[in-house]
Amino acid sequence: MFVAVDDTDSMKGNCTTFLATEIIREFSDLDLIGNPRLVRLNPATPWKTRGNGSLVMRFGKGVGKKRFIGMIGDREIYCYDRCTSFEPDPEMMRERIIPHIEVHHEDESDPGLLISRIKPSQSMYWKGVRTILDRSIVDEEIKRIGGLTFEIGCGRGLIGCTCGMAWRPRDTTFELLSYRPSDRWGTERVFDPITIRDVEHGYPSTFNSWEDRTGKVAMVPSTPCPVMYGLRGDDEEDLIEASKRISTEPIERWMVFLTNQGTDDHIIMDPKELIPNQSYRIRGTVVSSPRHIKGGHVFIDIMDRHGTITCGAYEPSKEFRLMMDWLDPGDLVEVYGELRDEPRTLNIEKLHLIDAVEEYEKLSNPVCPSCGRTMKSMGSDQPYRCKQCHTSSIEPVMREIRRQIVPGWYEPPTVARRHLSKPLKRMGLQQPVEFLHNRF
Ligand code: ATP
């Protein structure tokens, strides 16, 4: 039986991933089938609190090998990869989950709970991660699969529940989330940043934990939610191993979630049309110089087959904005980002410089081919002339300028990245030029 919850938190507190661990704790009489899933949906969704995450679990009777994936208090949590045909009673599950949602939701949230034996159509995931969905489409799908629901407020969370439950993992990553005891929620988090740096450097399968450019931790939230940290990576065993090396105040529970984070699933690769509140890969030529506006935001125009698109790197992307200054008209680029509505700009998440134009500067006036002397300028729009030999030329002697930027991939600092954006580390790439000596 699949269970999904969404839209329970606000910036003031709570966390839907914590609610998921409470649901797992509740069903100690059932087996967890597969890891709990943290499925990120369209980052451009206007109603999101932070990362637009939906939580999905499957419960039943497990068979075969079981994997150790977490601790809740003193209890070890395991999950099975396979299950029998036994399905728990959905009504019973609903009655047992509702009190947890009632306790762990914020007043301004619109929680949804979906319980279903059948998964929604996979197309619901792709719509949920790439477009803005209408509630009526989701309600139809819930009806089709015979899902049992519960909602508070306007129940918008059911959109995320349905799209998250529809995910058939293709590219996947893991996140080990650890949680603080409830009496510490809202207080300053205590941890040793150096242990986090050592984990990011020592475990190549982890990503987005540490920012080398600034020497800062990126995996510890600053909101009053129950999370101590989230350690992301490609290998579940590495995460469990690495987390033991991270030194923090005592943690009350931890759990490894299977996620679509760092996969670029939200990017529409070859768009036929550009609709705002969706994310795209645009391939085109730079056709403007960078424009800086108040607030530290930088924009350039790119021409592709859809026309001219203004692309922006905003203040939170810090030194990434330098890359915009290094671009020149004529450069061939591939830009990944979210198209905003008003003003219509593509918010750059990652840039691939495919080909950099050659740039030249004038070194001197042309040299006379007869006498070897430098020719003289005869005024604007006039050719250069050699007074001695009466030869002329329109071409001064030019020198190629070494560009600051070289072809390759460029990305913003870890803290400014989307949960869904695939980091260069996961692509097996490194930025060819670092911004280190050119801080804004
Ligand atoms: P957190 O990540 O901190 O748990 P959140 O960022 O997931 O919070 P929510 O509180 O879940 O934010 O709010 C997102 C809301 O948007 C939910 O109600 C969800 O159902 C809805 N939603 C998610 N994806 C879409 C979409 N593609 N179209 C329309 N609504 C969506």
Coordinates of C-alpha atoms and ligand atoms in Angstrom, one line a residue:
M1 CA 0.0 0.0 0.0
F2 CA 1.4 3.4 -1.0
V3 CA 1.1 6.4 1.3
A4 CA 1.9 10.0 0.3
V5 CA 1.8 13.2 2.4
D6 CA 2.5 16.8 1.3
D7 CA 2.1 20.4 2.3
T8 CA 2.3 20.3 6.1
D9 CA 5.0 22.8 6.9
S10 CA 5.6 26.5 6.6
M11 CA 8.8 28.6 7.1
K12 CA 7.8 28.8 10.8
G13 CA 8.2 25.1 11.5
N14 CA 7.4 21.5 10.9
C15 CA 8.7 19.4 8.1
T16 CA 6.9 16.8 5.9
T17 CA 10.0 14.5 6.0
F18 CA 9.7 14.4 9.8
L19 CA 6.0 13.6 9.5
A20 CA 7.1 10.7 7.2
T21 CA 9.4 9.3 9.9
E22 CA 6.4 9.6 12.4
I23 CA 4.3 7.6 10.0
I24 CA 7.1 4.9 9.7
R25 CA 7.2 4.9 13.5
E26 CA 3.5 4.4 13.7
F27 CA 3.5 1.4 11.4
S28 CA 6.0 -0.7 13.3
D29 CA 3.6 -3.7 12.8
L30 CA 4.1 -3.4 9.0
D31 CA 7.2 -3.6 6.8
L32 CA 8.6 -0.7 4.9
I33 CA 9.0 -1.7 1.2
G34 CA 11.8 0.2 -0.4
N35 CA 13.2 3.5 1.1
P36 CA 10.8 6.3 1.9
R37 CA 10.9 8.7 -1.0
L38 CA 11.5 12.4 -1.1
V39 CA 10.2 13.5 -4.5
R40 CA 10.9 17.1 -5.5
L41 CA 8.3 18.6 -7.9
N42 CA 8.3 21.7 -10.1
P43 CA 10.5 24.3 -8.3
A44 CA 8.5 27.1 -10.0
T45 CA 5.3 26.1 -8.1
P46 CA 4.0 29.4 -6.5
W47 CA 2.6 27.6 -3.4
K48 CA 5.8 25.9 -2.4
T49 CA 7.3 26.5 1.1
R50 CA 10.9 25.7 0.3
G51 CA 11.8 22.8 -2.0
N52 CA 8.4 21.5 -3.1
G53 CA 9.0 18.0 -1.7
S54 CA 6.4 15.3 -1.6
L55 CA 6.9 12.2 0.7
V56 CA 6.0 8.7 -0.4
M57 CA 6.2 5.4 1.5
R58 CA 5.1 1.8 0.8
F59 CA 4.0 -0.5 3.5
G60 CA 3.2 -4.3 3.3
K61 CA 4.8 -7.6 4.2
G62 CA 8.5 -7.7 3.1
V63 CA 10.3 -10.7 1.7
G64 CA 14.0 -11.4 0.9
K65 CA 16.8 -9.2 1.9
K66 CA 16.3 -6.2 4.2
R67 CA 18.4 -3.1 4.3
F68 CA 19.2 -1.0 7.4
I69 CA 18.2 2.6 6.5
G70 CA 17.6 4.5 9.7
M71 CA 17.1 4.8 13.4
I72 CA 14.1 6.3 15.3
G73 CA 15.2 6.7 18.9
D74 CA 16.6 3.2 19.8
R75 CA 14.7 1.4 17.0
E76 CA 16.5 0.3 13.9
I77 CA 14.6 0.8 10.7
Y78 CA 14.9 -1.6 7.8
C79 CA 13.3 -1.8 4.4
Y80 CA 12.7 -4.7 2.0
D81 CA 13.1 -4.6 -1.7
R82 CA 10.3 -7.0 -2.4
C83 CA 6.9 -7.8 -0.8
T84 CA 4.2 -10.4 -0.7
S85 CA 0.7 -9.8 -2.2
F86 CA -0.6 -8.8 1.3
E87 CA -2.0 -5.3 1.4
P88 CA -2.8 -3.5 4.7
D89 CA -6.3 -2.1 5.1
P90 CA -6.2 1.5 3.7
E91 CA -9.0 2.7 6.1
M92 CA -7.1 1.4 9.1
M93 CA -3.9 3.2 7.8
R94 CA -5.9 6.5 7.2
E95 CA -7.2 6.5 10.8
R96 CA -3.8 5.9 12.2
I97 CA -2.1 8.6 10.1
I98 CA -4.6 11.4 10.5
P99 CA -3.6 12.2 14.2
H100 CA 0.0 12.6 13.1
I101 CA -0.9 15.1 10.4
E102 CA -3.1 16.9 12.9
V103 CA -0.2 17.3 15.3
H104 CA 2.5 17.9 12.7
H105 CA 1.1 20.6 10.3
E106 CA 1.2 24.3 10.3
D107 CA -1.9 26.4 10.4
E108 CA -1.3 28.1 7.0
S109 CA -0.5 24.8 5.2
D110 CA -2.9 22.8 3.1
P111 CA -2.0 19.1 3.9
G112 CA -3.0 16.2 1.7
L113 CA -2.8 12.4 2.4
L114 CA -3.2 9.8 -0.3
I115 CA -3.3 6.1 0.3
S116 CA -3.5 3.8 -2.7
R117 CA -2.8 0.2 -3.7
I118 CA -2.3 1.3 -7.3
K119 CA 0.2 3.9 -8.3
P120 CA -0.9 7.0 -10.3
S121 CA 0.1 7.1 -14.0
Q122 CA 3.8 7.9 -14.5
S123 CA 2.7 10.9 -16.6
M124 CA 1.5 12.6 -13.4
Y125 CA 5.1 12.7 -12.1
W126 CA 6.4 14.3 -15.3
K127 CA 3.6 16.8 -15.2
G128 CA 4.2 17.5 -11.5
V129 CA 8.0 18.0 -11.9
R130 CA 7.8 20.1 -15.1
T131 CA 4.5 21.9 -15.2
I132 CA 1.9 23.6 -13.0
L133 CA -1.0 21.2 -12.5
D134 CA -4.7 21.9 -12.0
R135 CA -6.3 20.1 -9.0
S136 CA -9.1 18.7 -11.2
I137 CA -6.6 16.6 -13.2
V138 CA -5.3 15.1 -9.9
D139 CA -8.7 14.5 -8.5
E140 CA -9.6 12.5 -11.7
E141 CA -6.5 10.4 -11.3
I142 CA -7.1 9.7 -7.6
K143 CA -10.6 8.6 -8.6
R144 CA -9.2 6.3 -11.4
I145 CA -6.8 4.5 -9.0
G146 CA -9.4 4.4 -6.2
G147 CA -7.2 6.3 -3.8
L148 CA -8.3 7.1 -0.2
T149 CA -7.6 10.7 0.8
F150 CA -7.6 13.1 3.7
E151 CA -7.1 16.8 3.5
I152 CA -7.0 20.0 5.7
G153 CA -7.5 23.5 4.4
C154 CA -7.8 23.5 0.6
G155 CA -6.0 20.1 0.5
R156 CA -3.7 21.3 -2.2
G157 CA -1.1 18.8 -0.9
L158 CA -3.0 16.1 -2.8
I159 CA -1.4 17.5 -6.0
G160 CA 2.1 16.7 -4.6
C161 CA 0.9 13.4 -3.1
T162 CA -0.3 12.2 -6.5
C163 CA 2.7 13.4 -8.5
G164 CA 5.2 12.1 -6.0
M165 CA 3.5 8.7 -5.8
A166 CA 3.6 8.5 -9.6
W167 CA 7.4 8.6 -9.7
R168 CA 9.1 5.6 -11.3
P169 CA 12.7 6.1 -10.4
R170 CA 15.0 6.5 -13.4
D171 CA 18.0 8.6 -12.3
T172 CA 18.0 8.5 -8.5
T173 CA 20.0 9.8 -5.5
F174 CA 19.8 9.4 -1.7
E175 CA 19.5 11.9 1.2
L176 CA 20.3 10.9 4.8
L177 CA 18.2 13.3 6.9
S178 CA 19.0 13.5 10.6
Y179 CA 16.6 15.1 13.2
R180 CA 17.1 16.9 16.5
P181 CA 15.2 16.0 19.7
S182 CA 12.1 18.2 19.9
D183 CA 13.4 20.2 22.9
R184 CA 16.1 21.6 20.6
W185 CA 13.9 22.6 17.7
G186 CA 14.2 26.4 17.0
T187 CA 17.5 26.7 18.9
E188 CA 21.0 27.2 17.3
R189 CA 22.4 24.0 15.7
V190 CA 25.7 22.7 17.1
F191 CA 28.0 21.0 14.7
D192 CA 31.6 20.9 13.6
P193 CA 31.9 22.3 10.0
I194 CA 35.3 20.7 9.4
T195 CA 33.8 17.2 9.7
I196 CA 31.4 18.1 7.0
R197 CA 34.1 19.4 4.7
D198 CA 36.1 16.2 5.3
V199 CA 33.0 14.1 4.3
E200 CA 32.4 16.0 1.1
H201 CA 36.1 15.6 0.2
G202 CA 36.4 12.0 1.4
Y203 CA 33.3 10.6 -0.2
P204 CA 33.1 11.4 -3.9
S205 CA 29.6 10.0 -4.1
T206 CA 28.3 12.8 -1.8
F207 CA 27.3 16.2 -3.1
N208 CA 26.0 19.7 -2.1
S209 CA 27.2 19.3 1.5
W210 CA 30.0 21.9 1.5
E211 CA 31.0 25.0 -0.4
D212 CA 34.6 24.9 -1.3
R213 CA 34.5 28.4 -2.9
T214 CA 33.6 30.1 0.4
G215 CA 34.5 27.4 3.0
K216 CA 31.0 27.2 4.2
V217 CA 28.6 24.3 5.2
A218 CA 25.6 23.9 2.8
M219 CA 23.8 20.9 4.3
V220 CA 22.6 22.4 7.6
P221 CA 19.3 24.3 7.4
S222 CA 18.8 27.6 9.2
T223 CA 15.0 27.4 9.6
P224 CA 13.5 26.3 12.9
C225 CA 12.5 22.9 11.4
P226 CA 13.4 19.5 13.1
V227 CA 16.2 18.7 10.6
M228 CA 19.8 18.7 11.8
Y229 CA 21.3 18.1 8.4
G230 CA 20.7 16.5 5.0
L231 CA 23.6 14.5 3.5
R232 CA 23.1 13.9 -0.2
G233 CA 24.8 11.3 -2.4
D234 CA 24.7 8.6 -4.9
D235 CA 25.5 5.7 -2.6
E236 CA 23.3 4.7 0.4
E237 CA 26.1 2.8 2.2
D238 CA 28.5 5.8 1.8
L239 CA 25.9 8.1 3.3
I240 CA 25.4 5.9 6.4
E241 CA 29.2 5.5 6.7
A242 CA 29.9 9.2 6.1
S243 CA 27.2 10.4 8.5
K244 CA 29.1 8.7 11.4
R245 CA 32.0 11.1 10.7
I246 CA 29.9 14.2 11.0
S247 CA 30.1 15.6 14.5
T248 CA 26.9 17.3 15.8
E249 CA 24.8 17.7 18.9
P250 CA 22.9 14.4 19.8
I251 CA 20.4 13.4 17.1
E252 CA 17.1 11.7 17.9
R253 CA 16.5 9.9 14.5
W254 CA 17.9 9.6 11.0
M255 CA 16.6 8.0 7.8
V256 CA 17.8 7.5 4.2
F257 CA 15.3 8.7 1.6
L258 CA 15.4 7.8 -2.1
T259 CA 15.1 11.0 -4.1
N260 CA 15.0 12.6 -7.5
Q261 CA 17.3 15.4 -6.2
G262 CA 20.2 16.3 -8.4
T263 CA 18.8 14.7 -11.5
D264 CA 17.7 17.6 -13.7
D265 CA 14.3 15.9 -14.0
H266 CA 12.6 19.3 -14.0
I267 CA 14.4 20.5 -17.1
I268 CA 12.5 20.3 -20.5
M269 CA 15.4 19.6 -22.8
D270 CA 14.1 20.5 -26.3
P271 CA 11.1 22.8 -25.7
K272 CA 8.7 23.4 -28.5
E273 CA 7.4 26.5 -26.8
L274 CA 8.4 28.5 -23.7
I275 CA 5.8 28.7 -21.0
P276 CA 6.6 30.6 -17.7
N277 CA 6.9 28.6 -14.4
Q278 CA 8.7 25.8 -16.2
S279 CA 12.4 25.0 -16.5
Y280 CA 14.3 24.6 -19.8
R281 CA 17.5 23.9 -21.6
I282 CA 18.1 26.7 -24.1
R283 CA 20.8 26.5 -26.7
G284 CA 21.7 29.8 -28.4
T285 CA 24.1 32.7 -29.1
V286 CA 24.9 35.5 -26.7
V287 CA 23.6 38.7 -28.3
S288 CA 24.2 41.4 -25.6
S289 CA 26.7 42.6 -23.1
P290 CA 25.9 42.0 -19.5
R291 CA 23.5 44.4 -17.7
H292 CA 23.8 44.9 -14.0
I293 CA 20.8 46.2 -12.1
K294 CA 20.2 47.3 -8.5
G295 CA 20.3 44.5 -6.0
G296 CA 23.3 42.8 -7.7
H297 CA 21.5 40.9 -10.4
V298 CA 23.1 40.5 -13.8
F299 CA 21.4 39.8 -17.2
I300 CA 22.4 38.8 -20.7
D301 CA 20.3 38.2 -23.8
I302 CA 20.5 34.9 -25.7
M303 CA 19.1 34.3 -29.2
D304 CA 17.8 30.8 -29.9
R305 CA 15.1 29.4 -32.2
H306 CA 12.4 30.9 -30.0
G307 CA 13.8 34.5 -30.3
T308 CA 15.7 36.5 -27.8
I309 CA 15.5 35.4 -24.2
T310 CA 16.8 37.4 -21.3
C311 CA 18.7 35.2 -18.8
G312 CA 19.5 36.3 -15.3
A313 CA 22.0 35.4 -12.5
Y314 CA 20.6 36.8 -9.3
E315 CA 22.4 38.1 -6.2
P316 CA 22.2 34.8 -4.2
S317 CA 24.3 33.1 -6.9
K318 CA 27.2 35.3 -5.8
E319 CA 30.4 34.8 -7.8
F320 CA 28.6 32.9 -10.5
R321 CA 27.6 36.3 -11.7
L322 CA 31.2 36.9 -12.8
M323 CA 30.7 34.4 -15.5
M324 CA 28.1 36.7 -17.0
D325 CA 30.6 39.5 -17.2
W326 CA 33.0 37.1 -19.0
L327 CA 30.6 36.3 -21.8
D328 CA 30.8 38.1 -25.1
P329 CA 28.3 38.5 -28.0
G330 CA 28.8 35.6 -30.3
D331 CA 29.5 33.0 -27.6
L332 CA 27.6 29.8 -28.1
V333 CA 26.0 28.6 -24.9
E334 CA 23.5 26.1 -23.4
V335 CA 21.6 27.5 -20.4
Y336 CA 19.6 25.5 -17.9
G337 CA 17.0 27.5 -15.9
E338 CA 13.5 28.4 -14.8
L339 CA 11.5 30.8 -16.9
R340 CA 9.9 33.5 -14.8
D341 CA 6.7 35.2 -15.8
E342 CA 7.1 38.8 -14.9
P343 CA 9.7 40.1 -15.9
R344 CA 10.1 37.3 -18.4
T345 CA 13.6 36.0 -17.7
L346 CA 15.3 32.6 -17.5
N347 CA 16.8 32.2 -14.1
I348 CA 20.2 30.5 -14.8
E349 CA 20.8 27.3 -12.8
K350 CA 23.8 26.1 -14.9
L351 CA 25.6 27.3 -18.0
H352 CA 27.6 25.4 -20.6
L353 CA 29.9 27.5 -22.8
I354 CA 30.1 25.5 -25.9
D355 CA 32.2 27.8 -28.1
A356 CA 33.8 31.1 -27.1
V357 CA 34.3 33.7 -29.9
E358 CA 37.8 34.9 -30.5
E359 CA 38.4 38.5 -29.4
Y360 CA 41.0 40.9 -30.8
E361 CA 42.5 44.3 -29.9
K362 CA 44.4 46.7 -32.1
L363 CA 48.1 46.4 -31.6
S364 CA 49.3 49.1 -34.1
N365 CA 48.6 50.7 -37.4
P366 CA 49.4 48.5 -40.4
V367 CA 53.1 48.1 -41.5
C368 CA 54.0 49.2 -45.1
P369 CA 55.0 46.1 -47.1
S370 CA 57.6 48.0 -49.1
C371 CA 59.6 50.0 -46.5
G372 CA 58.5 48.3 -43.2
R373 CA 57.5 51.6 -41.6
T374 CA 54.2 52.0 -39.7
M375 CA 51.4 53.6 -41.9
K376 CA 49.7 56.8 -40.8
S377 CA 46.0 57.2 -40.1
M378 CA 44.3 59.6 -42.6
G379 CA 41.2 60.2 -40.4
S380 CA 38.1 58.2 -39.7
D381 CA 36.7 56.0 -42.6
Q382 CA 40.0 56.6 -44.5
P383 CA 42.5 53.8 -45.2
Y384 CA 46.0 54.0 -43.5
R385 CA 48.7 55.3 -45.8
C386 CA 52.5 55.1 -46.0
K387 CA 53.7 58.6 -46.7
Q388 CA 57.0 57.4 -48.2
C389 CA 55.7 54.7 -50.6
H390 CA 52.0 55.7 -51.0
T391 CA 50.8 52.2 -50.2
S392 CA 47.6 51.9 -48.2
S393 CA 45.7 49.4 -46.0
I394 CA 42.5 49.3 -44.0
E395 CA 43.6 46.5 -41.6
P396 CA 45.5 47.5 -38.5
V397 CA 47.8 44.9 -36.8
M398 CA 45.5 43.0 -34.4
R399 CA 46.3 40.8 -31.4
E400 CA 44.1 38.0 -30.0
I401 CA 43.0 38.7 -26.4
R402 CA 43.0 35.8 -24.0
R403 CA 39.4 35.4 -22.8
Q404 CA 38.7 35.0 -19.0
I405 CA 36.3 32.2 -19.8
V406 CA 37.0 29.0 -21.5
P407 CA 34.5 26.4 -22.9
G408 CA 33.0 24.2 -20.2
W409 CA 30.3 24.1 -17.5
Y410 CA 29.6 26.7 -14.9
E411 CA 27.4 26.4 -11.8
P412 CA 26.3 28.6 -8.9
P413 CA 27.5 27.9 -5.3
T414 CA 25.9 25.0 -3.5
V415 CA 23.6 27.1 -1.4
A416 CA 22.1 28.8 -4.5
R417 CA 21.3 25.5 -6.3
R418 CA 17.9 24.0 -6.9
H419 CA 17.3 20.7 -5.1
L420 CA 16.6 19.1 -8.5
S421 CA 19.6 20.6 -10.4
K422 CA 22.2 18.1 -11.3
P423 CA 25.5 19.3 -9.8
L424 CA 28.6 19.2 -12.0
K425 CA 30.1 16.7 -9.4
R426 CA 27.3 14.2 -10.3
M427 CA 28.0 14.8 -14.0
G428 CA 31.7 13.9 -13.5
L429 CA 32.6 17.5 -14.5
Q430 CA 34.5 20.3 -12.9
Q431 CA 34.2 24.0 -13.6
P432 CA 37.2 24.8 -15.9
V433 CA 37.8 28.3 -14.4
E434 CA 37.1 29.1 -10.7
F435 CA 35.9 32.4 -9.5
L436 CA 38.1 32.4 -6.4
H437 CA 40.1 35.6 -7.0
N438 CA 37.2 37.6 -8.3
R439 CA 34.7 37.8 -5.5
F440 CA 31.8 40.3 -5.9
Ligands
ATP1 P1 9.0 21.5 2.1 O1 9.9 21.2 0.9 O2 9.6 22.4 3.0 O3 8.4 20.2 2.7 P2 7.4 22.4 0.1 O4 8.3 23.3 -0.5 O5 7.2 21.0 -0.3 O6 7.7 22.3 1.6 P3 4.6 22.5 0.3 O7 4.2 23.1 1.6 O8 4.5 21.1 0.1 O9 6.0 23.1 0.0 O10 3.7 23.3 -0.9 C1 3.8 22.9 -2.2 C2 2.3 22.9 -2.7 O11 2.3 22.9 -4.1 C3 1.7 21.6 -2.3 O12 0.4 21.8 -2.0 C4 1.7 20.7 -3.6 O13 0.7 19.8 -3.7 C5 1.6 21.8 -4.7 N1 2.3 21.4 -5.9 C6 3.4 20.7 -6.0 N2 3.7 20.6 -7.3 C7 2.8 21.2 -8.0 C8 2.6 21.4 -9.4 N3 3.4 20.9 -10.3 N4 1.5 22.0 -9.8 C9 0.6 22.5 -8.9 N5 0.8 22.4 -7.5 C10 1.8 21.7 -7.1

